[in-house]
Short mmCIF file of C-alpha atoms in Angstrom, two decimals:
data_model
loop_
_atom_site.label_atom_id
_atom_site.label_comp_id
_atom_site.label_asym_id
_atom_site.label_seq_id
_atom_site.Cartn_x
_atom_site.Cartn_y
_atom_site.Cartn_z
CA MET Y 29 151.39 115.81 108.14
CA SER Y 30 151.94 114.17 111.51
CA GLU Y 31 150.63 110.77 112.47
CA PRO Y 32 147.22 110.87 114.13
CA LYS Y 33 147.32 110.13 117.83
CA ASN Y 34 144.40 107.71 117.82
CA PRO Y 35 142.08 106.17 115.22
CA THR Y 36 139.01 108.23 116.20
CA VAL Y 37 140.77 111.49 115.46
CA SER Y 38 141.95 110.08 112.17
CA SER Y 39 138.46 109.18 111.02
CA SER Y 40 137.07 112.53 112.08
CA LEU Y 41 139.72 114.27 110.00
CA GLU Y 42 138.76 112.26 106.93
CA LYS Y 43 135.05 113.04 107.27
CA PRO Y 44 134.65 116.63 108.42
CA GLU Y 45 130.87 116.26 108.89
CA ASP Y 46 131.43 113.63 111.59
CA LYS Y 47 133.26 116.15 113.73
CA GLU Y 48 130.09 118.11 114.35
CA GLY Y 49 127.94 114.97 114.42
CA LEU Y 50 125.34 116.22 111.97
CA SER Y 51 125.72 118.60 109.07
CA ARG Y 52 123.32 121.48 108.61
CA ARG Y 53 121.95 119.84 105.47
CA ASP Y 54 121.35 116.51 107.22
CA PHE Y 55 119.71 118.31 110.13
CA PHE Y 56 117.25 120.12 107.87
CA ASN Y 57 116.62 116.95 105.86
CA GLU Y 58 115.73 115.08 109.04
CA ILE Y 59 113.52 117.91 110.28
CA ALA Y 60 111.76 118.02 106.90
CA ALA Y 61 111.33 114.23 106.75
CA GLY Y 62 109.99 114.21 110.30
CA ALA Y 63 107.56 117.05 109.59
CA LEU Y 64 106.36 115.34 106.40
CA GLY Y 65 105.92 112.10 108.32
CA VAL Y 66 103.86 113.77 111.05
CA ALA Y 67 101.80 115.67 108.47
CA GLY Y 68 101.28 112.49 106.43
CA LEU Y 69 100.19 110.50 109.47
CA GLY Y 70 97.86 113.30 110.51
CA ALA Y 71 96.39 113.51 107.00
CA PHE Y 72 95.86 109.73 107.00
CA VAL Y 73 94.12 109.74 110.39
CA VAL Y 74 91.94 112.72 109.42
CA SER Y 75 91.08 111.08 106.07
CA VAL Y 76 90.01 107.83 107.72
CA ARG Y 77 88.01 109.85 110.23
CA TYR Y 78 86.38 111.75 107.35
CA LEU Y 79 85.23 108.46 105.81
CA SER Y 80 83.32 107.59 108.97
CA PRO Y 81 80.02 109.55 109.01
CA ASN Y 82 79.04 111.32 112.23
CA VAL Y 83 75.33 111.61 111.49
CA LEU Y 84 73.44 108.62 110.17
CA PHE Y 85 69.93 108.75 108.77
CA GLU Y 86 69.05 105.29 109.95
CA PRO Y 87 65.94 103.99 111.78
CA PRO Y 88 65.91 104.80 115.53
CA THR Y 89 67.59 102.22 117.73
CA ASN Y 90 64.95 102.35 120.44
CA PHE Y 91 61.24 102.33 119.79
CA ARG Y 92 57.89 101.66 121.43
CA ILE Y 93 56.02 98.51 120.48
CA GLY Y 94 52.70 99.07 122.32
CA PRO Y 95 51.33 97.31 125.41
CA PRO Y 96 51.96 93.58 126.09
CA SER Y 97 48.29 92.86 125.41
CA ASP Y 98 49.03 93.48 121.69
CA TYR Y 99 50.97 90.21 121.66
CA GLN Y 100 49.13 86.95 122.28
CA VAL Y 101 50.67 84.19 124.36
CA ASN Y 102 52.60 81.72 122.16
CA SER Y 103 52.91 84.12 119.23
CA VAL Y 104 55.74 85.45 117.11
CA THR Y 105 55.18 88.93 115.65
CA TYR Y 106 57.45 90.36 112.98
CA LEU Y 107 57.96 94.14 113.03
CA ALA Y 108 59.01 94.90 109.46
CA ASN Y 109 60.29 98.44 110.00
CA GLN Y 110 62.64 97.48 112.81
CA GLU Y 111 63.43 93.96 111.57
CA VAL Y 112 62.77 92.33 114.95
CA TYR Y 113 60.54 89.52 116.22
CA ILE Y 114 58.48 90.05 119.37
CA VAL Y 115 58.04 86.59 120.83
CA ARG Y 116 55.58 85.98 123.63
CA THR Y 117 55.61 82.64 125.44
CA SER Y 118 53.85 81.50 128.60
CA ASP Y 119 56.96 82.68 130.52
CA GLY Y 120 56.98 86.21 129.19
CA LEU Y 121 58.06 88.33 126.27
CA PHE Y 122 61.33 89.03 124.45
CA ALA Y 123 62.59 90.81 121.33
CA GLN Y 124 65.05 89.20 118.94
CA SER Y 125 66.66 90.27 115.70
CA ALA Y 126 65.24 89.01 112.41
CA ILE Y 127 68.67 89.36 110.79
CA CYS Y 128 70.35 86.04 110.12
CA THR Y 129 73.66 85.69 111.96
CA HIS Y 130 75.26 84.05 108.91
CA LEU Y 131 75.38 86.81 106.27
CA GLY Y 132 72.71 89.32 107.25
CA CYS Y 133 69.60 88.30 105.29
CA ILE Y 134 66.13 88.86 106.78
CA THR Y 135 64.68 85.64 108.19
CA GLN Y 136 61.02 84.63 108.09
CA TRP Y 137 58.80 83.13 110.78
CA LYS Y 138 57.14 79.95 109.50
CA PRO Y 139 54.15 79.35 111.82
CA GLU Y 140 53.29 75.96 110.28
CA LEU Y 141 56.79 74.66 111.07
CA GLU Y 142 57.23 76.63 114.33
CA MET Y 143 60.54 77.77 112.94
CA ILE Y 144 62.43 80.87 111.79
CA ALA Y 145 64.03 80.24 108.38
CA CYS Y 146 66.52 82.25 106.34
CA PRO Y 147 65.83 82.33 102.57
CA CYS Y 148 69.44 83.04 101.56
CA HIS Y 149 71.42 80.01 102.70
CA GLY Y 150 68.87 77.81 104.49
CA SER Y 151 69.69 78.52 108.14
CA LYS Y 152 66.92 77.49 110.56
CA PHE Y 153 66.30 78.86 114.05
CA ARG Y 154 63.95 77.77 116.83
CA LYS Y 155 61.36 80.13 118.26
CA ASP Y 156 63.82 81.29 120.95
CA GLY Y 157 66.44 82.14 118.31
CA SER Y 158 68.74 79.19 118.91
CA VAL Y 159 70.23 77.56 115.80
CA GLU Y 160 68.51 74.40 114.66
CA HIS Y 161 70.34 74.10 111.36
CA GLY Y 162 73.41 75.93 109.97
CA PRO Y 163 75.21 77.63 108.34
CA ALA Y 164 74.29 80.32 110.91
CA PRO Y 165 77.10 80.33 113.50
CA ARG Y 166 75.24 82.03 116.37
CA PRO Y 167 71.68 82.26 117.73
CA LEU Y 168 69.61 85.31 116.78
CA GLN Y 169 70.51 88.41 118.81
CA HIS Y 170 68.16 89.29 121.68
CA PHE Y 171 67.46 92.93 122.60
CA ALA Y 172 66.42 94.50 125.88
CA VAL Y 173 62.65 95.08 126.35
CA ARG Y 174 61.43 97.43 129.09
CA MET Y 175 58.05 98.33 130.45
CA MET Y 176 57.50 102.09 130.30
CA PRO Y 177 55.59 103.91 133.08
CA ASP Y 178 52.59 104.29 130.77
CA GLY Y 179 52.35 100.51 130.27
CA GLU Y 180 53.89 100.38 126.81
CA LEU Y 181 56.92 98.31 125.91
CA MET Y 182 60.19 99.80 124.66
CA VAL Y 183 62.88 97.89 122.72
CA ASP Y 184 66.50 99.09 122.72
CA LEU Y 185 68.55 97.67 119.83
CA LEU Y 186 71.81 98.93 121.34
CA GLU Y 187 71.33 96.94 124.54
CA LEU Y 188 72.10 93.32 123.75
CA VAL Y 189 70.87 90.75 126.26
CA LYS Y 190 71.26 87.00 126.82
CA PRO Y 191 68.50 84.77 125.41
CA THR Y 192 67.58 83.73 128.94
CA GLN Y 193 66.50 87.28 129.83
CA ILE Y 194 62.73 87.37 129.38
CA LEU Y 195 60.40 90.16 130.44
CA LYS Y 196 57.66 88.76 132.70
CA VAL Y 197 54.33 90.26 131.70
CA MET J 13 103.19 112.15 42.58
CA THR J 14 99.41 112.12 42.76
CA SER J 15 97.51 115.11 44.00
CA TRP J 16 96.56 113.15 47.15
CA GLU J 17 100.21 112.54 47.99
CA ASN J 18 100.90 116.17 47.25
CA THR J 19 98.25 117.24 49.69
CA ILE J 20 99.66 114.96 52.39
CA GLU J 21 103.16 116.24 51.72
CA ARG J 22 102.01 119.86 52.00
CA LEU J 23 100.11 119.00 55.18
CA ARG J 24 103.29 117.50 56.63
CA ARG J 25 105.09 120.79 56.17
CA THR J 26 102.49 122.80 58.09
CA PRO J 27 103.50 124.04 61.57
CA VAL J 28 100.48 122.30 63.14
CA TRP J 29 101.47 118.87 61.79
CA GLN J 30 105.10 119.39 62.74
CA SER J 31 104.23 120.44 66.27
CA LEU J 32 101.99 117.36 66.64
CA PHE J 33 104.32 114.74 65.20
CA ARG J 34 107.68 116.52 65.58
CA ARG J 35 109.33 114.42 62.86
CA GLY J 36 109.16 113.44 59.24
CA PRO J 37 107.45 110.38 57.78
CA ALA J 38 108.41 107.01 59.29
CA ARG J 39 109.95 105.42 56.19
CA THR J 40 112.96 103.63 57.64
CA ASN J 41 113.26 101.21 60.57
CA ARG J 42 115.04 103.89 62.53
CA THR J 43 112.43 106.61 61.99
CA ARG J 44 109.67 104.07 62.71
CA SER J 45 111.32 103.20 66.03
CA VAL J 46 111.74 106.86 66.87
CA ALA J 47 108.07 107.47 66.06
CA VAL J 48 107.00 104.73 68.50
CA PHE J 49 109.40 105.89 71.21
CA GLY J 50 108.27 109.49 70.88
CA ASN J 51 104.54 108.82 71.22
CA ILE J 52 103.09 108.80 74.73
CA PHE J 53 100.62 106.01 73.89
CA LEU J 54 102.76 103.89 71.58
CA HIS J 55 105.83 103.93 73.83
CA LEU J 56 104.05 101.45 76.13
CA LEU J 57 104.21 98.96 73.28
CA PRO J 58 107.33 97.29 71.87
CA VAL J 59 109.03 98.88 68.86
CA LYS J 60 109.49 95.48 67.26
CA VAL J 61 107.67 92.19 67.78
CA ARG J 62 108.48 88.73 66.53
CA ASP J 63 106.18 87.18 63.94
CA ALA J 64 105.59 84.22 66.25
CA SER J 65 104.16 86.43 68.98
CA LEU J 66 101.50 87.81 66.62
CA ARG J 67 100.09 84.38 65.72
CA VAL J 68 96.62 83.72 67.08
CA ARG J 69 97.81 80.63 68.95
CA ALA J 70 100.55 82.57 70.73
CA THR J 71 98.08 84.51 72.88
CA TYR J 72 94.60 83.99 71.40
CA TYR J 73 94.56 87.80 71.92
CA LEU J 74 93.02 87.18 75.34
CA GLY J 75 94.73 90.16 76.97
CA SER J 76 93.85 92.44 74.05
CA ILE J 77 90.22 91.30 74.19
CA THR J 78 90.16 92.02 77.94
CA PHE J 79 91.52 95.52 77.29
CA PHE J 80 89.00 96.05 74.48
CA LEU J 81 86.19 95.06 76.89
CA PHE J 82 87.55 97.60 79.40
CA VAL J 83 87.36 100.28 76.68
CA ILE J 84 83.74 99.27 75.90
CA LEU J 85 82.93 99.41 79.62
CA THR J 86 84.46 102.88 79.95
CA VAL J 87 82.55 104.28 76.97
CA THR J 88 79.18 102.69 77.85
CA GLY J 89 79.70 103.49 81.55
CA VAL J 90 80.26 107.19 80.86
CA LEU J 91 77.12 107.25 78.67
CA LEU J 92 75.05 105.50 81.38
CA MET J 93 76.24 108.09 83.93
CA LEU J 94 74.39 110.79 81.96
CA TYR J 95 71.03 109.31 83.06
CA TYR J 96 71.89 107.75 86.43
CA HIS J 97 71.59 109.40 89.87
CA PRO J 98 73.28 107.51 92.71
CA ALA J 99 70.44 108.27 95.13
CA VAL J 100 67.46 106.52 96.69
CA PRO J 101 64.96 105.98 95.08
CA GLU J 102 66.17 107.63 91.83
CA ALA J 103 68.77 104.94 91.13
CA TYR J 104 66.19 102.21 90.59
CA GLN J 105 63.92 104.51 88.56
CA ASP J 106 66.86 105.67 86.40
CA MET J 107 67.78 102.04 85.75
CA LYS J 108 64.15 101.38 84.69
CA ASP J 109 64.20 104.53 82.53
CA LEU J 110 67.36 103.32 80.83
CA ARG J 111 65.59 100.07 80.02
CA PHE J 112 62.23 101.40 78.87
CA VAL J 113 62.41 105.14 78.10
CA VAL J 114 65.87 106.25 76.97
CA SER J 115 66.70 105.67 73.30
CA SER J 116 69.25 102.86 73.03
CA GLY J 117 69.32 102.79 76.85
CA VAL J 118 68.59 99.09 77.05
CA PHE J 119 71.33 98.41 74.48
CA LEU J 120 73.95 100.44 76.40
CA ARG J 121 72.95 98.95 79.74
CA ASN J 122 73.05 95.38 78.45
CA LEU J 123 76.32 96.04 76.64
CA HIS J 124 77.82 97.37 79.89
CA ARG J 125 76.51 94.40 81.88
CA LEU J 126 77.53 91.72 79.37
CA ALA J 127 80.94 93.29 78.73
CA ALA J 128 81.52 93.34 82.50
CA GLN J 129 80.70 89.65 82.78
CA ALA J 130 82.77 88.86 79.69
CA MET J 131 85.69 90.83 81.13
CA VAL J 132 85.75 88.67 84.26
CA VAL J 133 85.71 85.55 82.06
CA PHE J 134 88.47 86.86 79.79
CA VAL J 135 90.67 88.00 82.68
CA PHE J 136 90.58 84.45 84.07
CA TRP J 137 91.06 82.89 80.65
CA HIS J 138 94.03 85.20 79.98
CA MET J 139 95.52 84.27 83.37
CA PHE J 140 95.06 80.52 82.79
CA HIS J 141 96.68 80.84 79.38
CA VAL J 142 99.64 82.85 80.74
CA PHE J 143 99.97 80.32 83.55
CA TYR J 144 100.01 77.29 81.24
CA ARG J 145 102.57 78.99 78.99
CA GLY J 146 104.80 79.66 82.03
CA GLY J 147 104.44 83.42 81.66
CA TYR J 148 104.53 83.92 85.43
CA LYS J 149 108.17 82.74 85.64
CA PRO J 150 111.15 85.12 85.84
CA PRO J 151 111.76 87.61 84.32
CA ARG J 152 107.99 88.16 84.08
CA GLN J 153 107.07 87.53 87.75
CA PHE J 154 106.52 91.25 88.44
CA ASN J 155 104.02 91.52 85.60
CA TRP J 156 102.18 88.45 86.89
CA VAL J 157 101.70 90.27 90.21
CA VAL J 158 100.46 93.38 88.34
CA GLY J 159 98.04 91.05 86.57
CA VAL J 160 96.78 89.67 89.87
CA GLY J 161 96.18 93.28 90.96
CA LEU J 162 94.18 93.83 87.77
CA LEU J 163 92.16 90.66 88.47
CA LEU J 164 91.25 92.01 91.92
CA LEU J 165 90.36 95.41 90.45
CA THR J 166 88.15 93.70 87.85
CA LEU J 167 86.34 91.76 90.57
CA PHE J 168 85.92 94.87 92.77
CA LEU J 169 84.61 96.82 89.76
CA SER J 170 82.09 94.05 89.08
CA TYR J 171 81.08 93.94 92.72
CA THR J 172 80.64 97.71 93.16
CA GLY J 173 78.68 97.89 89.89
CA TYR J 174 76.34 95.19 91.16
CA LEU J 175 74.74 97.51 93.75
CA LEU J 176 74.01 100.36 91.36
CA PRO J 177 70.69 99.08 89.85
CA TRP J 178 69.35 99.24 93.44
CA ASP J 179 67.01 96.29 92.98
CA GLN J 180 66.39 93.34 95.29
CA LEU J 181 69.18 91.27 93.75
CA ALA J 182 71.67 94.13 94.19
CA PHE J 183 70.56 94.85 97.76
CA TRP J 184 70.85 91.28 99.03
CA ALA J 185 74.02 90.48 97.11
CA ILE J 186 75.74 93.48 98.72
CA THR J 187 74.21 92.64 102.11
CA VAL J 188 75.72 89.16 101.93
CA GLY J 189 79.01 90.38 100.44
CA THR J 190 79.63 93.09 103.01
CA ASN J 191 78.70 90.68 105.80
CA ILE J 192 81.51 88.44 104.58
CA ILE J 193 83.86 91.42 105.21
CA SER J 194 82.64 91.63 108.81
CA TYR J 195 84.01 88.11 109.43
CA VAL J 196 87.56 89.59 109.25
CA PRO J 197 88.94 89.43 112.81
CA ILE J 198 88.82 92.71 114.81
CA LEU J 199 88.84 95.03 111.75
CA GLY J 200 85.82 93.39 110.09
CA GLN J 201 83.04 95.57 111.53
CA PRO J 202 84.94 98.91 111.16
CA MET J 203 85.85 98.01 107.55
CA ARG J 204 82.21 97.22 106.74
CA PHE J 205 81.12 100.48 108.39
CA LEU J 206 83.61 102.53 106.36
CA LEU J 207 82.72 100.78 103.09
CA LEU J 208 78.97 101.26 103.61
CA GLY J 209 79.11 104.62 105.39
CA GLY J 210 76.60 103.24 107.88
CA HIS J 211 75.36 100.10 109.58
CA GLY J 212 73.32 98.86 106.64
CA ILE J 213 72.92 99.23 102.89
CA GLY J 214 71.50 102.73 102.45
CA GLU J 215 71.99 105.92 100.48
CA ASN J 216 75.56 106.33 101.81
CA ALA J 217 76.49 102.84 100.67
CA LEU J 218 75.06 103.47 97.20
CA LEU J 219 77.04 106.71 96.86
CA ARG J 220 80.27 105.12 98.11
CA PHE J 221 79.94 102.16 95.75
CA TYR J 222 79.20 104.59 92.90
CA VAL J 223 82.33 106.67 93.58
CA LEU J 224 84.44 103.52 93.88
CA HIS J 225 82.91 102.16 90.67
CA ILE J 226 83.29 105.22 88.46
CA VAL J 227 86.39 107.01 89.81
CA ILE J 228 88.66 105.24 92.25
CA LEU J 229 88.79 101.69 90.88
CA PRO J 230 88.94 102.65 87.16
CA LEU J 231 91.76 105.10 87.93
CA PHE J 232 93.83 102.37 89.55
CA ALA J 233 92.90 99.99 86.73
CA ILE J 234 94.11 102.44 84.04
CA ILE J 235 97.43 102.97 85.87
CA LEU J 236 97.98 99.23 86.32
CA ILE J 237 96.99 98.49 82.70
CA ALA J 238 99.61 100.99 81.51
CA VAL J 239 102.27 99.38 83.72
CA HIS J 240 101.14 95.92 82.57
CA PHE J 241 101.55 96.75 78.85
CA TRP J 242 104.85 98.56 79.37
CA ARG J 243 106.23 95.65 81.40
CA VAL J 244 105.42 93.16 78.62
CA GLN J 245 108.00 94.80 76.33
CA LYS J 246 110.49 95.46 79.16
CA ASP J 247 110.41 91.76 80.13
CA GLY J 248 111.17 90.69 76.56
CA GLY J 249 107.75 90.32 74.98
CA ILE J 250 105.22 87.56 75.47
CA THR J 251 106.20 83.99 76.33
CA LEU J 252 106.73 81.97 73.17
CA ARG J 253 106.56 78.19 73.24
CA GLU J 254 110.16 77.80 72.03
CA GLU J 255 111.27 79.46 75.23
CA HIS J 256 110.43 76.35 77.24
CA GLY J 257 112.06 73.89 74.90
CA ARG J 258 109.02 73.15 72.75
CA LYS J 259 109.01 73.82 69.07
CA GLU J 260 106.22 75.77 67.48
CA LYS J 261 104.58 73.18 65.22
CA ASP J 262 102.51 75.38 62.96
#
């Protein structure tokens, strides 16, 4: 056997599969692994998607709350079904969530203390939803209130607004 | 030979017995070992144990008691499932029925509840004991991690079971608990949504917690328990006090 002319030829003679780059077996193994990977990823994505329901039987996110005259000036009204407070001040009217921003308990309006209090961990909020006493990290969420053409008010829970946004009525 | 022994001996020669046990009586150390090795349940356990590791003070049987509580929980849990519908409002009514209408219902329900609470206590006690005996050190570090996995599964099982009575305590405990999940950065809200199957605690959440509680988590627990037992013998048995240079005094 003659001496190899250069080292690359020598190594390719020792390993025949290197000469063609990739053996048939390796090629099919890689194709199979790739196909399994793609199928596995697809199955994972589809499974996660399956876990997320498309139709929810939850209360509607926008609802009518009647005309402004239903709410007296300087009053806080709790709507139990929607878990919101309708607060009317001399400036106007706004809707804010009754769900505590700490861990999601339902707060209660205490008229004698002029305060919204959470029974779970003792958070206290002022009438406008700002935090007076922790552990709540954020003020109560305010929702958009609109006047409908027929004079009734409509609250949209999906439209979050700043606490300064008050509907003049 | 008494007639009783004769009967046993004849039974041992029947094809049914031989197909079940596949070998003769375990009368020597070798045949005893083979019997343990050849049994799907017993092979998780060591063929031989040292006397010292069977003493009460070696383990206080804390791990065994935890496993026994898991068995009680499985049996009582399956029985409770026969009367419980994971739906609103049936869940609460079924829980009330179990307490006031079903024969022995209140006994099974309380046994399930108390065994669950005891299991959490015993898992921690077992872990403290293993920790103080140095059982987490090599070569047993892998089994310590399996044990931590079993601790988490125990806590998740407790937590998912907590919603099932569908009373005020359950509702607000799960409200608070799942809101803690939503504090996870970025993924918090999507994780809470997937766990509850909605934006709040409703029928979807009850069903998901039920499936987690009765199928998914127990399945993982059984697999990890099997690995945990098997690893004890593979890592050389339980930690004895002599191993760390102290002499057993009793």
